[in-house]
Each structure stands twice: as C-alpha cells, then as structure tokens.
Amino acid sequence: EDTSSMYNGCISLEFTGDMADNIKNAEAMFCDCTKLKKIGHLSKSLENAKSMFNGCIDLKMINKNIDLPNVIKYADYMFYGCTNLNANVYYSSSLETAQGMFRNCSSMENFRDVANLTCLSNMNSMFLGCTNATFSALTKCPPNVTDLRYCFSNCSNLQLPTDFFDNVVSSAVDASSCFRNCTSLTNRIDVKNTFNADSMFRENGATETSNIAPSYWGSMYEDCINLTTINSGMYTLMQNNPTNGRRCFRNCINIINPDTYDNLDTLYHDWMYKGIVVV
C-alpha cells in the first residue's frame, strides 16, 4: 500500500508502468526521475500523491489524459517543476490540498475547471509560474478554499471572470500575492470582504479595482501602472480604514479618480500613493 520514494532519483527511468490498485501512498515515488517520459495507470486507491512527479522535467504527455483517482486527497507539488508537461489532467472532487501542484509547469496550455472541487482548501502556489496557460476553462473558485497565496502568481496569460470568487464561502481566505505579476489579467476581479488581499494584484494588468473591499489590502495594487479607476467599494474602505492599505496604490501613476486624494488624510498619502504625481 505504500510506495513512497520508491524510485526517487532514478534518472534513467522513462516509463512508470502500471501501478497496483492497492497502493494508497505514492509520495515522491518518481521524484526527480528527470528522464521520465510516460505515465501508466495510476492506482485506484491512491490518496497521497505529494511530489509524486516533482522534478520530472522530460515528462511531456502532450494532449494525453492523466486521470487522477476518485479517492485522491493530497496532490501537493505533484507535478512541480515538470516544465515540459502539456497534458489534460482530470481532477477528482475528493482533492483536499494542491499546494504547488502545477508550480512552474510552464508548458501547460489548458487546465480543467476547479469549481466542483468542494473539498479543496489549499491552493497555495497551485498554478504559480504556468506562463503558457490562459485558464479559459476556469469559471469559479472552489467554495471552501482558505489558502490562495501565490496561486496564479506569474501566470502572464491568465484570464478570469469578474465573479470568479462569488461562490467562496470560507470565513477567512489568505489571497496574498494571488495574482501577482499576472500582466494579462486586465478586467476587474471582485474579492470577498474576508480576504487578506496583501499584494494580491501587485504588478498586475488591472485597470480598475475590486468593487468589494477586503479585510486587509496592503500593497494590493502596488505597481499596477495600468490602473485608472478606484471603484466605490475600495474608495469607501480607503476613507474608513486607510491604515490597512499601506502602499496599496504605490506607483499606480495613471489613477484618474478626481477627488481620491483630497478626501483622505494627508498622513496616508506616502503610504498608499508614493510615486504618483497628483495634478
């Protein structure tokens, strides 16, 4: 039932073969098998696939299907560093944690929707560095997610709908740096008022802010040079609780709201707007 680290570091291995269906734990089983090119049948009982193919840089599987077992729970760093992987990965609704699952999978073009992954709580850096994907199939964020830190960071072709977070029900979500450096994400993305949004959209292509205010918004839009509009929800937050917004709009040189600066205490101008020339 346990094959963890079984072939870890086997640099000549090119094919996994078919797994026996009684295997539940395959953590790091093929980790750093740098010449691995093909994946066989995965165990129907597999629950733990943490770092299973971590560092398998030759794994391509172009347009091939990878069906994750119906009972899988833990897929943290499962394909981390598989820079040539470009497969169709089918998730299971049983998935609970996917931290770094596809981190730096820079050749992946398509990802399945995650809206039905009701058990998934941890998406920390799940897609970080997936520079070649647009994520066009994604409709909604999983409802019970609590950790979104760096989830889509450096996904330079990312596109998402404005209401992506509408079905999130968790009482507190850490979304810090979630969309950092996502230069193609130009439309408004509304957050929840329970989010920690520190650096959430930093160095991003956003042209307008969320219309819903998060609980913490320090550096939320720092270095967003295309940002022109601060919507009413954010504007009200700025007036009521400006200390939580330290450096929020630093270097956002194209903000055009005419009365933004006049209605805020000058004490906070350097914190929120340093680098902006007010005319």
PDB file of C-alpha atoms in Angstrom, residues 65-167:
ATOM      1  CA  ASN A  65      -5.046  12.376 -20.469  1.00  0.00           C
ATOM      2  CA  ILE A  66      -3.915  11.987 -16.869  1.00  0.00           C
ATOM      3  CA  ASP A  67      -6.901  10.782 -14.829  1.00  0.00           C
ATOM      4  CA  LEU A  68      -6.425  11.283 -11.110  1.00  0.00           C
ATOM      5  CA  PRO A  69      -8.061   8.571  -8.963  1.00  0.00           C
ATOM      6  CA  ASN A  70     -11.501   9.247  -7.469  1.00  0.00           C
ATOM      7  CA  VAL A  71     -10.128   8.984  -3.926  1.00  0.00           C
ATOM      8  CA  ILE A  72      -7.070  11.238  -4.217  1.00  0.00           C
ATOM      9  CA  LYS A  73      -6.747  13.753  -1.377  1.00  0.00           C
ATOM     10  CA  TYR A  74      -3.227  15.169  -1.360  1.00  0.00           C
ATOM     11  CA  ALA A  75      -1.529  16.382  -4.548  1.00  0.00           C
ATOM     12  CA  ASP A  76       0.865  18.987  -3.159  1.00  0.00           C
ATOM     13  CA  TYR A  77       3.785  19.547  -5.582  1.00  0.00           C
ATOM     14  CA  MET A  78       2.635  16.529  -7.600  1.00  0.00           C
ATOM     15  CA  PHE A  79       3.894  17.958 -10.918  1.00  0.00           C
ATOM     16  CA  TYR A  80       6.099  20.740  -9.546  1.00  0.00           C
ATOM     17  CA  GLY A  81       8.872  21.596 -11.986  1.00  0.00           C
ATOM     18  CA  CYS A  82       7.524  19.449 -14.849  1.00  0.00           C
ATOM     19  CA  THR A  83       8.434  22.221 -17.254  1.00  0.00           C
ATOM     20  CA  ASN A  84       7.591  20.260 -20.429  1.00  0.00           C
ATOM     21  CA  LEU A  85       4.292  18.775 -19.237  1.00  0.00           C
ATOM     22  CA  ASN A  86       1.341  19.611 -21.514  1.00  0.00           C
ATOM     23  CA  ALA A  87      -1.325  17.027 -20.663  1.00  0.00           C
ATOM     24  CA  ASN A  88      -5.057  17.015 -19.910  1.00  0.00           C
ATOM     25  CA  VAL A  89      -5.168  16.489 -16.154  1.00  0.00           C
ATOM     26  CA  TYR A  90      -8.585  15.420 -14.840  1.00  0.00           C
ATOM     27  CA  TYR A  91      -9.094  16.291 -11.168  1.00  0.00           C
ATOM     28  CA  SER A  92     -11.194  14.400  -8.674  1.00  0.00           C
ATOM     29  CA  SER A  93     -13.719  16.097  -6.380  1.00  0.00           C
ATOM     30  CA  SER A  94     -12.036  14.309  -3.459  1.00  0.00           C
ATOM     31  CA  LEU A  95      -8.952  16.545  -3.742  1.00  0.00           C
ATOM     32  CA  GLU A  96      -8.198  18.398  -0.480  1.00  0.00           C
ATOM     33  CA  THR A  97      -4.753  20.012  -0.874  1.00  0.00           C
ATOM     34  CA  ALA A  98      -2.993  21.042  -4.075  1.00  0.00           C
ATOM     35  CA  GLN A  99      -0.239  23.354  -2.863  1.00  0.00           C
ATOM     36  CA  GLY A 100       2.290  23.849  -5.676  1.00  0.00           C
ATOM     37  CA  MET A 101       0.625  21.063  -7.679  1.00  0.00           C
ATOM     38  CA  PHE A 102       1.482  22.552 -11.093  1.00  0.00           C
ATOM     39  CA  ARG A 103       4.076  25.062  -9.969  1.00  0.00           C
ATOM     40  CA  ASN A 104       6.400  26.054 -12.834  1.00  0.00           C
ATOM     41  CA  CYS A 105       4.600  23.808 -15.338  1.00  0.00           C
ATOM     42  CA  SER A 106       5.359  26.473 -17.902  1.00  0.00           C
ATOM     43  CA  SER A 107       4.312  24.401 -20.956  1.00  0.00           C
ATOM     44  CA  MET A 108       0.807  23.559 -19.742  1.00  0.00           C
ATOM     45  CA  GLU A 109      -1.747  25.165 -22.058  1.00  0.00           C
ATOM     46  CA  ASN A 110      -5.059  24.060 -20.572  1.00  0.00           C
ATOM     47  CA  PHE A 111      -6.425  23.400 -17.102  1.00  0.00           C
ATOM     48  CA  ARG A 112      -9.805  21.890 -16.201  1.00  0.00           C
ATOM     49  CA  ASP A 113     -12.328  23.909 -14.215  1.00  0.00           C
ATOM     50  CA  VAL A 114     -11.904  23.786 -10.430  1.00  0.00           C
ATOM     51  CA  ALA A 115     -15.403  24.959  -9.451  1.00  0.00           C
ATOM     52  CA  ASN A 116     -16.612  21.481  -8.412  1.00  0.00           C
ATOM     53  CA  LEU A 117     -13.632  20.732  -6.133  1.00  0.00           C
ATOM     54  CA  THR A 118     -15.676  21.253  -2.981  1.00  0.00           C
ATOM     55  CA  CYS A 119     -13.129  19.544  -0.699  1.00  0.00           C
ATOM     56  CA  LEU A 120     -10.189  21.640  -1.861  1.00  0.00           C
ATOM     57  CA  SER A 121      -8.949  24.097   0.765  1.00  0.00           C
ATOM     58  CA  ASN A 122      -5.281  24.709  -0.082  1.00  0.00           C
ATOM     59  CA  MET A 123      -4.372  26.210  -3.486  1.00  0.00           C
ATOM     60  CA  ASN A 124      -1.195  27.928  -2.314  1.00  0.00           C
ATOM     61  CA  SER A 125       1.016  28.397  -5.431  1.00  0.00           C
ATOM     62  CA  MET A 126      -1.040  25.721  -7.228  1.00  0.00           C
ATOM     63  CA  PHE A 127      -0.513  27.297 -10.673  1.00  0.00           C
ATOM     64  CA  LEU A 128       2.417  29.599  -9.907  1.00  0.00           C
ATOM     65  CA  GLY A 129       4.580  30.123 -12.996  1.00  0.00           C
ATOM     66  CA  CYS A 130       2.229  28.461 -15.502  1.00  0.00           C
ATOM     67  CA  THR A 131       3.122  31.093 -18.062  1.00  0.00           C
ATOM     68  CA  ASN A 132       1.687  29.428 -21.177  1.00  0.00           C
ATOM     69  CA  ALA A 133      -1.905  28.880 -19.996  1.00  0.00           C
ATOM     70  CA  THR A 134      -4.876  31.262 -20.281  1.00  0.00           C
ATOM     71  CA  PHE A 135      -7.041  29.243 -17.834  1.00  0.00           C
ATOM     72  CA  SER A 136     -10.009  29.889 -20.130  1.00  0.00           C
ATOM     73  CA  ALA A 137     -11.936  26.910 -18.705  1.00  0.00           C
ATOM     74  CA  LEU A 138     -11.985  28.283 -15.131  1.00  0.00           C
ATOM     75  CA  THR A 139     -15.391  29.638 -14.104  1.00  0.00           C
ATOM     76  CA  LYS A 140     -15.401  29.757 -10.282  1.00  0.00           C
ATOM     77  CA  CYS A 141     -13.015  29.302  -7.394  1.00  0.00           C
ATOM     78  CA  PRO A 142     -13.601  26.232  -5.171  1.00  0.00           C
ATOM     79  CA  PRO A 143     -16.068  27.261  -2.425  1.00  0.00           C
ATOM     80  CA  ASN A 144     -14.112  26.037   0.610  1.00  0.00           C
ATOM     81  CA  VAL A 145     -10.649  27.291  -0.262  1.00  0.00           C
ATOM     82  CA  THR A 146      -8.796  29.109   2.529  1.00  0.00           C
ATOM     83  CA  ASP A 147      -5.249  29.435   1.150  1.00  0.00           C
ATOM     84  CA  LEU A 148      -4.794  31.189  -2.203  1.00  0.00           C
ATOM     85  CA  ARG A 149      -1.344  32.631  -1.604  1.00  0.00           C
ATOM     86  CA  TYR A 150       0.594  32.969  -4.888  1.00  0.00           C
ATOM     87  CA  CYS A 151      -1.992  30.686  -6.528  1.00  0.00           C
ATOM     88  CA  PHE A 152      -1.736  32.261 -10.015  1.00  0.00           C
ATOM     89  CA  SER A 153       1.362  34.381  -9.485  1.00  0.00           C
ATOM     90  CA  ASN A 154       3.462  34.900 -12.659  1.00  0.00           C
ATOM     91  CA  CYS A 155       0.738  33.385 -14.869  1.00  0.00           C
ATOM     92  CA  SER A 156       1.318  36.020 -17.520  1.00  0.00           C
ATOM     93  CA  ASN A 157      -1.546  34.881 -19.813  1.00  0.00           C
ATOM     94  CA  LEU A 158      -4.168  34.422 -17.089  1.00  0.00           C
ATOM     95  CA  GLN A 159      -7.751  35.439 -17.834  1.00  0.00           C
ATOM     96  CA  LEU A 160     -10.608  35.067 -15.311  1.00  0.00           C
ATOM     97  CA  PRO A 161     -14.211  36.330 -14.998  1.00  0.00           C
ATOM     98  CA  THR A 162     -15.013  39.221 -12.667  1.00  0.00           C
ATOM     99  CA  ASP A 163     -17.149  36.960 -10.424  1.00  0.00           C
ATOM    100  CA  PHE A 164     -14.534  34.206 -10.049  1.00  0.00           C
ATOM    101  CA  PHE A 165     -14.764  34.346  -6.227  1.00  0.00           C
ATOM    102  CA  ASP A 166     -18.555  34.606  -5.945  1.00  0.00           C
ATOM    103  CA  ASN A 167     -19.103  31.103  -4.546  1.00  0.00           C
TER     104      ASN A 167
END
